[in-house]
Amino acid sequence: MNVYHRVTSLAKQKKISISSLEKSADLPNGTIYNWKNSKPNIDYVSRVAGVLNTTVDYLVGRTNTPNSDSESSPVDILDDETILAFDGMEIEESEKEKLRDYARYIISLREKENK
């Protein structure tokens, strides 16, 4: 999937027309359509990524994750389905339990301070 297809697909998902996307990204009319057969200007791709709330890496195909919502979506470490990792290495279950115990301890300290 090239940049053109990723942009048009994501815009369609977000119910944004290509012409309004171009306006919002301050691009000349027809710019995105031209990406169908030519390489886009990286500055333009960056602008489009900003409007679509995604990353340049996604639009150029370096990743298959359309957005980086990880910073806005808290992860509950008490959830057994959550995969925890540190420095690129998955944390073993016994280590996860130690982290959970420490988190519980920190929360209890915070609650005592707020009383």
mmCIF file of N, CA and C in Angstrom:
data_model
loop_
_atom_site.group_PDB
_atom_site.id
_atom_site.type_symbol
_atom_site.label_atom_id
_atom_site.label_comp_id
_atom_site.label_asym_id
_atom_site.label_seq_id
_atom_site.Cartn_x
_atom_site.Cartn_y
_atom_site.Cartn_z
ATOM 1 N N MET A 1 0.852 -1.183 0.000
ATOM 2 C CA MET A 1 0.000 0.000 0.000
ATOM 3 C C MET A 1 0.894 1.241 0.000
ATOM 4 N N ASN A 2 0.725 2.117 -0.971
ATOM 5 C CA ASN A 2 1.569 3.317 -1.035
ATOM 6 C C ASN A 2 0.950 4.475 -0.238
ATOM 7 N N VAL A 3 1.672 5.583 -0.210
ATOM 8 C CA VAL A 3 1.234 6.750 0.571
ATOM 9 C C VAL A 3 -0.170 7.187 0.157
ATOM 10 N N TYR A 4 -0.411 7.248 -1.124
ATOM 11 C CA TYR A 4 -1.723 7.681 -1.618
ATOM 12 C C TYR A 4 -2.829 6.799 -1.033
ATOM 13 N N HIS A 5 -2.648 5.491 -1.114
ATOM 14 C CA HIS A 5 -3.687 4.577 -0.620
ATOM 15 C C HIS A 5 -3.865 4.669 0.890
ATOM 16 N N ARG A 6 -2.770 4.824 1.611
ATOM 17 C CA ARG A 6 -2.887 4.949 3.069
ATOM 18 C C ARG A 6 -3.602 6.246 3.452
ATOM 19 N N VAL A 7 -3.269 7.329 2.773
ATOM 20 C CA VAL A 7 -3.904 8.617 3.072
ATOM 21 C C VAL A 7 -5.390 8.565 2.746
ATOM 22 N N THR A 8 -5.733 8.080 1.566
ATOM 23 C CA THR A 8 -7.149 8.066 1.177
ATOM 24 C C THR A 8 -7.958 7.104 2.046
ATOM 25 N N SER A 9 -7.356 5.981 2.411
ATOM 26 C CA SER A 9 -8.052 5.015 3.264
ATOM 27 C C SER A 9 -8.308 5.591 4.653
ATOM 28 N N LEU A 10 -7.291 6.219 5.231
ATOM 29 C CA LEU A 10 -7.439 6.796 6.569
ATOM 30 C C LEU A 10 -8.402 7.983 6.548
ATOM 31 N N ALA A 11 -8.322 8.792 5.505
ATOM 32 C CA ALA A 11 -9.246 9.927 5.383
ATOM 33 C C ALA A 11 -10.684 9.423 5.292
ATOM 34 N N LYS A 12 -10.887 8.360 4.542
ATOM 35 C CA LYS A 12 -12.234 7.790 4.412
ATOM 36 C C LYS A 12 -12.737 7.279 5.766
ATOM 37 N N GLN A 13 -11.872 6.599 6.514
ATOM 38 C CA GLN A 13 -12.249 6.115 7.851
ATOM 39 C C GLN A 13 -12.656 7.259 8.763
ATOM 40 N N LYS A 14 -11.964 8.374 8.626
ATOM 41 C CA LYS A 14 -12.236 9.526 9.484
ATOM 42 C C LYS A 14 -13.280 10.466 8.895
ATOM 43 N N LYS A 15 -13.850 10.041 7.755
ATOM 44 C CA LYS A 15 -14.896 10.815 7.084
ATOM 45 C C LYS A 15 -14.422 12.228 6.717
ATOM 46 N N ILE A 16 -13.210 12.284 6.162
ATOM 47 C CA ILE A 16 -12.635 13.548 5.712
ATOM 48 C C ILE A 16 -12.432 13.447 4.206
ATOM 49 N N SER A 17 -12.973 14.402 3.472
ATOM 50 C CA SER A 17 -12.778 14.375 2.019
ATOM 51 C C SER A 17 -11.339 14.770 1.692
ATOM 52 N N ILE A 18 -10.872 14.318 0.549
ATOM 53 C CA ILE A 18 -9.506 14.637 0.136
ATOM 54 C C ILE A 18 -9.337 16.140 -0.066
ATOM 55 N N SER A 19 -10.346 16.787 -0.621
ATOM 56 C CA SER A 19 -10.221 18.238 -0.830
ATOM 57 C C SER A 19 -10.151 18.982 0.503
ATOM 58 N N SER A 20 -10.938 18.575 1.488
ATOM 59 C CA SER A 20 -10.864 19.256 2.784
ATOM 60 C C SER A 20 -9.570 18.896 3.516
ATOM 61 N N LEU A 21 -9.079 17.692 3.292
ATOM 62 C CA LEU A 21 -7.791 17.304 3.865
ATOM 63 C C LEU A 21 -6.672 18.179 3.291
ATOM 64 N N GLU A 22 -6.710 18.384 1.989
ATOM 65 C CA GLU A 22 -5.709 19.247 1.356
ATOM 66 C C GLU A 22 -5.804 20.674 1.884
ATOM 67 N N LYS A 23 -7.012 21.176 2.057
ATOM 68 C CA LYS A 23 -7.189 22.529 2.595
ATOM 69 C C LYS A 23 -6.630 22.618 4.014
ATOM 70 N N SER A 24 -7.006 21.640 4.847
ATOM 71 C CA SER A 24 -6.554 21.648 6.248
ATOM 72 C C SER A 24 -5.042 21.542 6.359
ATOM 73 N N ALA A 25 -4.424 20.806 5.434
ATOM 74 C CA ALA A 25 -2.968 20.638 5.448
ATOM 75 C C ALA A 25 -2.254 21.739 4.669
ATOM 76 N N ASP A 26 -3.029 22.679 4.139
ATOM 77 C CA ASP A 26 -2.492 23.796 3.351
ATOM 78 C C ASP A 26 -1.700 23.295 2.142
ATOM 79 N N LEU A 27 -2.308 22.356 1.405
ATOM 80 C CA LEU A 27 -1.701 21.805 0.189
ATOM 81 C C LEU A 27 -2.441 22.324 -1.039
ATOM 82 N N PRO A 28 -1.754 22.435 -2.155
ATOM 83 C CA PRO A 28 -2.436 22.821 -3.397
ATOM 84 C C PRO A 28 -3.454 21.744 -3.800
ATOM 85 N N ASN A 29 -4.522 22.165 -4.456
ATOM 86 C CA ASN A 29 -5.539 21.215 -4.930
ATOM 87 C C ASN A 29 -4.913 20.145 -5.813
ATOM 88 N N GLY A 30 -5.312 18.913 -5.614
ATOM 89 C CA GLY A 30 -4.842 17.810 -6.442
ATOM 90 C C GLY A 30 -3.529 17.190 -5.997
ATOM 91 N N THR A 31 -2.930 17.743 -4.958
ATOM 92 C CA THR A 31 -1.635 17.236 -4.501
ATOM 93 C C THR A 31 -1.702 15.765 -4.113
ATOM 94 N N ILE A 32 -2.682 15.424 -3.290
ATOM 95 C CA ILE A 32 -2.773 14.041 -2.802
ATOM 96 C C ILE A 32 -3.058 13.084 -3.958
ATOM 97 N N TYR A 33 -3.911 13.473 -4.881
ATOM 98 C CA TYR A 33 -4.197 12.621 -6.033
ATOM 99 C C TYR A 33 -2.916 12.336 -6.823
ATOM 100 N N ASN A 34 -2.040 13.318 -6.927
ATOM 101 C CA ASN A 34 -0.776 13.142 -7.649
ATOM 102 C C ASN A 34 0.128 12.100 -6.998
ATOM 103 N N TRP A 35 -0.074 11.845 -5.719
ATOM 104 C CA TRP A 35 0.733 10.860 -5.008
ATOM 105 C C TRP A 35 0.465 9.440 -5.495
ATOM 106 N N LYS A 36 -0.600 9.288 -6.256
ATOM 107 C CA LYS A 36 -0.942 7.977 -6.799
ATOM 108 C C LYS A 36 0.195 7.455 -7.682
ATOM 109 N N ASN A 37 0.856 8.352 -8.408
ATOM 110 C CA ASN A 37 1.890 7.956 -9.362
ATOM 111 C C ASN A 37 3.256 8.587 -9.119
ATOM 112 N N SER A 38 3.394 9.383 -8.053
ATOM 113 C CA SER A 38 4.689 10.015 -7.807
ATOM 114 C C SER A 38 4.980 10.060 -6.309
ATOM 115 N N LYS A 39 6.237 10.241 -5.987
ATOM 116 C CA LYS A 39 6.623 10.328 -4.579
ATOM 117 C C LYS A 39 6.253 11.702 -4.030
ATOM 118 N N PRO A 40 5.619 11.723 -2.863
ATOM 119 C CA PRO A 40 5.217 13.007 -2.278
ATOM 120 C C PRO A 40 6.368 13.713 -1.567
ATOM 121 N N ASN A 41 6.218 15.002 -1.431
ATOM 122 C CA ASN A 41 7.120 15.844 -0.653
ATOM 123 C C ASN A 41 6.926 15.475 0.820
ATOM 124 N N ILE A 42 8.011 15.198 1.526
ATOM 125 C CA ILE A 42 7.903 14.756 2.923
ATOM 126 C C ILE A 42 7.260 15.808 3.822
ATOM 127 N N ASP A 43 7.452 17.082 3.510
ATOM 128 C CA ASP A 43 6.807 18.138 4.287
ATOM 129 C C ASP A 43 5.285 18.043 4.142
ATOM 130 N N TYR A 44 4.833 17.762 2.941
ATOM 131 C CA TYR A 44 3.395 17.610 2.713
ATOM 132 C C TYR A 44 2.854 16.382 3.441
ATOM 133 N N VAL A 45 3.608 15.299 3.410
ATOM 134 C CA VAL A 45 3.180 14.077 4.109
ATOM 135 C C VAL A 45 3.076 14.359 5.607
ATOM 136 N N SER A 46 4.019 15.107 6.130
ATOM 137 C CA SER A 46 4.003 15.460 7.546
ATOM 138 C C SER A 46 2.764 16.286 7.896
ATOM 139 N N ARG A 47 2.418 17.222 7.041
ATOM 140 C CA ARG A 47 1.214 18.038 7.274
ATOM 141 C C ARG A 47 -0.045 17.174 7.264
ATOM 142 N N VAL A 48 -0.116 16.274 6.290
ATOM 143 C CA VAL A 48 -1.284 15.385 6.187
ATOM 144 C C VAL A 48 -1.352 14.478 7.419
ATOM 145 N N ALA A 49 -0.211 13.982 7.860
ATOM 146 C CA ALA A 49 -0.178 13.132 9.055
ATOM 147 C C ALA A 49 -0.735 13.889 10.257
ATOM 148 N N GLY A 50 -0.369 15.150 10.377
ATOM 149 C CA GLY A 50 -0.882 15.964 11.480
ATOM 150 C C GLY A 50 -2.390 16.114 11.438
ATOM 151 N N VAL A 51 -2.923 16.365 10.260
ATOM 152 C CA VAL A 51 -4.374 16.527 10.110
ATOM 153 C C VAL A 51 -5.101 15.208 10.403
ATOM 154 N N LEU A 52 -4.523 14.108 9.957
ATOM 155 C CA LEU A 52 -5.160 12.800 10.149
ATOM 156 C C LEU A 52 -4.843 12.173 11.505
ATOM 157 N N ASN A 53 -4.073 12.871 12.321
ATOM 158 C CA ASN A 53 -3.688 12.375 13.635
ATOM 159 C C ASN A 53 -3.012 11.009 13.526
ATOM 160 N N THR A 54 -2.040 10.934 12.646
ATOM 161 C CA THR A 54 -1.280 9.703 12.461
ATOM 162 C C THR A 54 0.189 10.073 12.374
ATOM 163 N N THR A 55 1.016 9.118 12.007
ATOM 164 C CA THR A 55 2.447 9.378 11.904
ATOM 165 C C THR A 55 2.895 9.302 10.452
ATOM 166 N N VAL A 56 3.974 9.971 10.158
ATOM 167 C CA VAL A 56 4.581 9.877 8.830
ATOM 168 C C VAL A 56 4.994 8.428 8.584
ATOM 169 N N ASP A 57 5.510 7.773 9.608
ATOM 170 C CA ASP A 57 5.919 6.368 9.462
ATOM 171 C C ASP A 57 4.772 5.497 8.966
ATOM 172 N N TYR A 58 3.568 5.738 9.480
ATOM 173 C CA TYR A 58 2.421 4.962 9.004
ATOM 174 C C TYR A 58 2.131 5.281 7.539
ATOM 175 N N LEU A 59 2.098 6.555 7.212
ATOM 176 C CA LEU A 59 1.743 6.949 5.846
ATOM 177 C C LEU A 59 2.744 6.450 4.804
ATOM 178 N N VAL A 60 4.016 6.366 5.176
ATOM 179 C CA VAL A 60 5.012 5.895 4.205
ATOM 180 C C VAL A 60 5.230 4.389 4.282
ATOM 181 N N GLY A 61 4.510 3.709 5.177
ATOM 182 C CA GLY A 61 4.568 2.251 5.225
ATOM 183 C C GLY A 61 5.616 1.648 6.133
ATOM 184 N N ARG A 62 6.225 2.445 6.989
ATOM 185 C CA ARG A 62 7.223 1.895 7.919
ATOM 186 C C ARG A 62 6.591 1.161 9.091
ATOM 187 N N THR A 63 5.328 1.452 9.357
ATOM 188 C CA THR A 63 4.595 0.790 10.425
ATOM 189 C C THR A 63 3.167 0.569 9.966
ATOM 190 N N ASN A 64 2.510 -0.388 10.565
ATOM 191 C CA ASN A 64 1.113 -0.644 10.224
ATOM 192 C C ASN A 64 0.165 -0.126 11.294
ATOM 193 N N THR A 65 0.692 0.640 12.226
ATOM 194 C CA THR A 65 -0.129 1.231 13.276
ATOM 195 C C THR A 65 -0.467 2.660 12.865
ATOM 196 N N PRO A 66 -1.746 2.930 12.567
ATOM 197 C CA PRO A 66 -2.116 4.246 12.040
ATOM 198 C C PRO A 66 -1.909 5.421 12.982
ATOM 199 N N ASN A 67 -2.014 5.214 14.269
ATOM 200 C CA ASN A 67 -1.813 6.370 15.142
ATOM 201 C C ASN A 67 -1.072 5.983 16.397
ATOM 202 N N SER A 68 -0.570 6.999 17.049
ATOM 203 C CA SER A 68 0.215 6.806 18.260
ATOM 204 C C SER A 68 -0.573 7.251 19.473
ATOM 205 N N ASP A 69 -1.678 6.572 19.677
ATOM 206 C CA ASP A 69 -2.523 6.925 20.815
ATOM 207 C C ASP A 69 -2.018 6.350 22.118
ATOM 208 N N SER A 70 -0.905 5.651 22.081
ATOM 209 C CA SER A 70 -0.437 5.001 23.293
ATOM 210 C C SER A 70 -0.234 5.996 24.433
ATOM 211 N N GLU A 71 0.180 7.229 24.107
ATOM 212 C CA GLU A 71 0.387 8.191 25.176
ATOM 213 C C GLU A 71 -0.928 8.687 25.769
ATOM 214 N N SER A 72 -2.029 8.560 25.061
ATOM 215 C CA SER A 72 -3.295 9.043 25.581
ATOM 216 C C SER A 72 -4.182 7.917 26.094
ATOM 217 N N SER A 73 -3.736 6.681 25.944
ATOM 218 C CA SER A 73 -4.512 5.546 26.416
ATOM 219 C C SER A 73 -3.767 4.856 27.549
ATOM 220 N N PRO A 74 -4.203 5.081 28.802
ATOM 221 C CA PRO A 74 -3.498 4.452 29.908
ATOM 222 C C PRO A 74 -3.615 2.925 29.844
ATOM 223 N N VAL A 75 -2.579 2.262 30.301
ATOM 224 C CA VAL A 75 -2.551 0.808 30.332
ATOM 225 C C VAL A 75 -2.625 0.378 31.783
ATOM 226 N N ASP A 76 -3.521 -0.531 32.081
ATOM 227 C CA ASP A 76 -3.675 -1.035 33.439
ATOM 228 C C ASP A 76 -2.766 -2.239 33.627
ATOM 229 N N ILE A 77 -1.740 -2.100 34.458
ATOM 230 C CA ILE A 77 -0.800 -3.205 34.636
ATOM 231 C C ILE A 77 -1.411 -4.351 35.440
ATOM 232 N N LEU A 78 -2.575 -4.131 36.025
ATOM 233 C CA LEU A 78 -3.250 -5.222 36.729
ATOM 234 C C LEU A 78 -4.000 -6.130 35.767
ATOM 235 N N ASP A 79 -4.181 -5.689 34.544
ATOM 236 C CA ASP A 79 -4.852 -6.487 33.521
ATOM 237 C C ASP A 79 -3.905 -7.590 33.059
ATOM 238 N N ASP A 80 -4.314 -8.837 33.231
ATOM 239 C CA ASP A 80 -3.459 -9.970 32.857
ATOM 240 C C ASP A 80 -3.191 -10.040 31.365
ATOM 241 N N GLU A 81 -4.038 -9.406 30.559
ATOM 242 C CA GLU A 81 -3.866 -9.431 29.110
ATOM 243 C C GLU A 81 -2.841 -8.413 28.620
ATOM 244 N N THR A 82 -2.459 -7.482 29.494
ATOM 245 C CA THR A 82 -1.502 -6.453 29.115
ATOM 246 C C THR A 82 -0.112 -7.055 29.000
ATOM 247 N N ILE A 83 0.542 -6.802 27.890
ATOM 248 C CA ILE A 83 1.903 -7.282 27.694
ATOM 249 C C ILE A 83 2.836 -6.169 28.132
ATOM 250 N N LEU A 84 3.610 -6.466 29.173
ATOM 251 C CA LEU A 84 4.551 -5.478 29.671
ATOM 252 C C LEU A 84 5.942 -5.783 29.128
ATOM 253 N N ALA A 85 6.662 -4.725 28.803
ATOM 254 C CA ALA A 85 8.024 -4.882 28.314
ATOM 255 C C ALA A 85 8.855 -3.727 28.824
ATOM 256 N N PHE A 86 10.158 -3.948 28.872
ATOM 257 C CA PHE A 86 11.092 -2.899 29.264
ATOM 258 C C PHE A 86 12.313 -3.025 28.382
ATOM 259 N N ASP A 87 12.689 -1.926 27.775
ATOM 260 C CA ASP A 87 13.866 -1.889 26.919
ATOM 261 C C ASP A 87 13.804 -2.950 25.820
ATOM 262 N N GLY A 88 12.601 -3.160 25.304
ATOM 263 C CA GLY A 88 12.405 -4.089 24.195
ATOM 264 C C GLY A 88 12.261 -5.552 24.595
ATOM 265 N N MET A 89 12.349 -5.852 25.881
ATOM 266 C CA MET A 89 12.241 -7.247 26.322
ATOM 267 C C MET A 89 10.972 -7.437 27.134
ATOM 268 N N GLU A 90 10.235 -8.507 26.825
ATOM 269 C CA GLU A 90 9.007 -8.794 27.557
ATOM 270 C C GLU A 90 9.340 -9.159 28.998
ATOM 271 N N ILE A 91 8.506 -8.708 29.915
ATOM 272 C CA ILE A 91 8.708 -8.972 31.335
ATOM 273 C C ILE A 91 7.992 -10.273 31.690
ATOM 274 N N GLU A 92 8.700 -11.137 32.418
ATOM 275 C CA GLU A 92 8.142 -12.430 32.815
ATOM 276 C C GLU A 92 7.054 -12.236 33.858
ATOM 277 N N GLU A 93 6.180 -13.228 33.976
ATOM 278 C CA GLU A 93 5.025 -13.138 34.876
ATOM 279 C C GLU A 93 5.434 -12.882 36.324
ATOM 280 N N SER A 94 6.477 -13.550 36.812
ATOM 281 C CA SER A 94 6.909 -13.351 38.210
ATOM 282 C C SER A 94 7.378 -11.907 38.426
ATOM 283 N N GLU A 95 8.028 -11.336 37.412
ATOM 284 C CA GLU A 95 8.480 -9.950 37.504
ATOM 285 C C GLU A 95 7.311 -8.985 37.425
ATOM 286 N N LYS A 96 6.297 -9.348 36.630
ATOM 287 C CA LYS A 96 5.093 -8.511 36.525
ATOM 288 C C LYS A 96 4.422 -8.395 37.891
ATOM 289 N N GLU A 97 4.373 -9.496 38.618
ATOM 290 C CA GLU A 97 3.717 -9.479 39.933
ATOM 291 C C GLU A 97 4.472 -8.558 40.891
ATOM 292 N N LYS A 98 5.785 -8.536 40.808
ATOM 293 C CA LYS A 98 6.580 -7.635 41.646
ATOM 294 C C LYS A 98 6.274 -6.179 41.287
ATOM 295 N N LEU A 99 6.151 -5.902 39.988
ATOM 296 C CA LEU A 99 5.806 -4.544 39.547
ATOM 297 C C LEU A 99 4.415 -4.152 40.037
ATOM 298 N N ARG A 100 3.474 -5.078 39.970
ATOM 299 C CA ARG A 100 2.114 -4.797 40.447
ATOM 300 C C ARG A 100 2.124 -4.493 41.943
ATOM 301 N N ASP A 101 2.904 -5.282 42.717
ATOM 302 C CA ASP A 101 3.006 -5.041 44.163
ATOM 303 C C ASP A 101 3.574 -3.652 44.432
ATOM 304 N N TYR A 102 4.596 -3.288 43.681
ATOM 305 C CA TYR A 102 5.201 -1.967 43.864
ATOM 306 C C TYR A 102 4.207 -0.863 43.502
ATOM 307 N N ALA A 103 3.451 -1.058 42.433
ATOM 308 C CA ALA A 103 2.444 -0.068 42.024
ATOM 309 C C ALA A 103 1.381 0.078 43.108
ATOM 310 N N ARG A 104 0.947 -1.035 43.674
ATOM 311 C CA ARG A 104 -0.042 -0.974 44.772
ATOM 312 C C ARG A 104 0.527 -0.179 45.950
ATOM 313 N N TYR A 105 1.804 -0.390 46.254
ATOM 314 C CA TYR A 105 2.463 0.317 47.341
ATOM 315 C C TYR A 105 2.492 1.826 47.071
ATOM 316 N N ILE A 106 2.855 2.210 45.873
ATOM 317 C CA ILE A 106 2.911 3.629 45.497
ATOM 318 C C ILE A 106 1.524 4.263 45.603
ATOM 319 N N ILE A 107 0.507 3.553 45.134
ATOM 320 C CA ILE A 107 -0.873 4.071 45.209
ATOM 321 C C ILE A 107 -1.299 4.240 46.666
ATOM 322 N N SER A 108 -0.939 3.279 47.509
ATOM 323 C CA SER A 108 -1.314 3.395 48.926
ATOM 324 C C SER A 108 -0.631 4.606 49.567
ATOM 325 N N LEU A 109 0.624 4.873 49.210
ATOM 326 C CA LEU A 109 1.315 6.062 49.724
ATOM 327 C C LEU A 109 0.627 7.340 49.260
ATOM 328 N N ARG A 110 0.233 7.362 48.002
ATOM 329 C CA ARG A 110 -0.455 8.539 47.452
ATOM 330 C C ARG A 110 -1.770 8.768 48.186
ATOM 331 N N GLU A 111 -2.500 7.683 48.442
ATOM 332 C CA GLU A 111 -3.781 7.818 49.130
ATOM 333 C C GLU A 111 -3.586 8.340 50.551
ATOM 334 N N LYS A 112 -2.519 7.903 51.227
ATOM 335 C CA LYS A 112 -2.239 8.384 52.593
ATOM 336 C C LYS A 112 -1.910 9.872 52.574
ATOM 337 N N GLU A 113 -1.173 10.322 51.548
ATOM 338 C CA GLU A 113 -0.817 11.736 51.441
ATOM 339 C C GLU A 113 -2.037 12.615 51.204
ATOM 340 N N ASN A 114 -3.026 12.067 50.507
ATOM 341 C CA ASN A 114 -4.220 12.849 50.161
ATOM 342 C C ASN A 114 -5.240 12.893 51.270
ATOM 343 N N LYS A 115 -5.015 12.205 52.361
ATOM 344 C CA LYS A 115 -5.993 12.217 53.476
ATOM 345 C C LYS A 115 -5.791 13.398 54.378
#
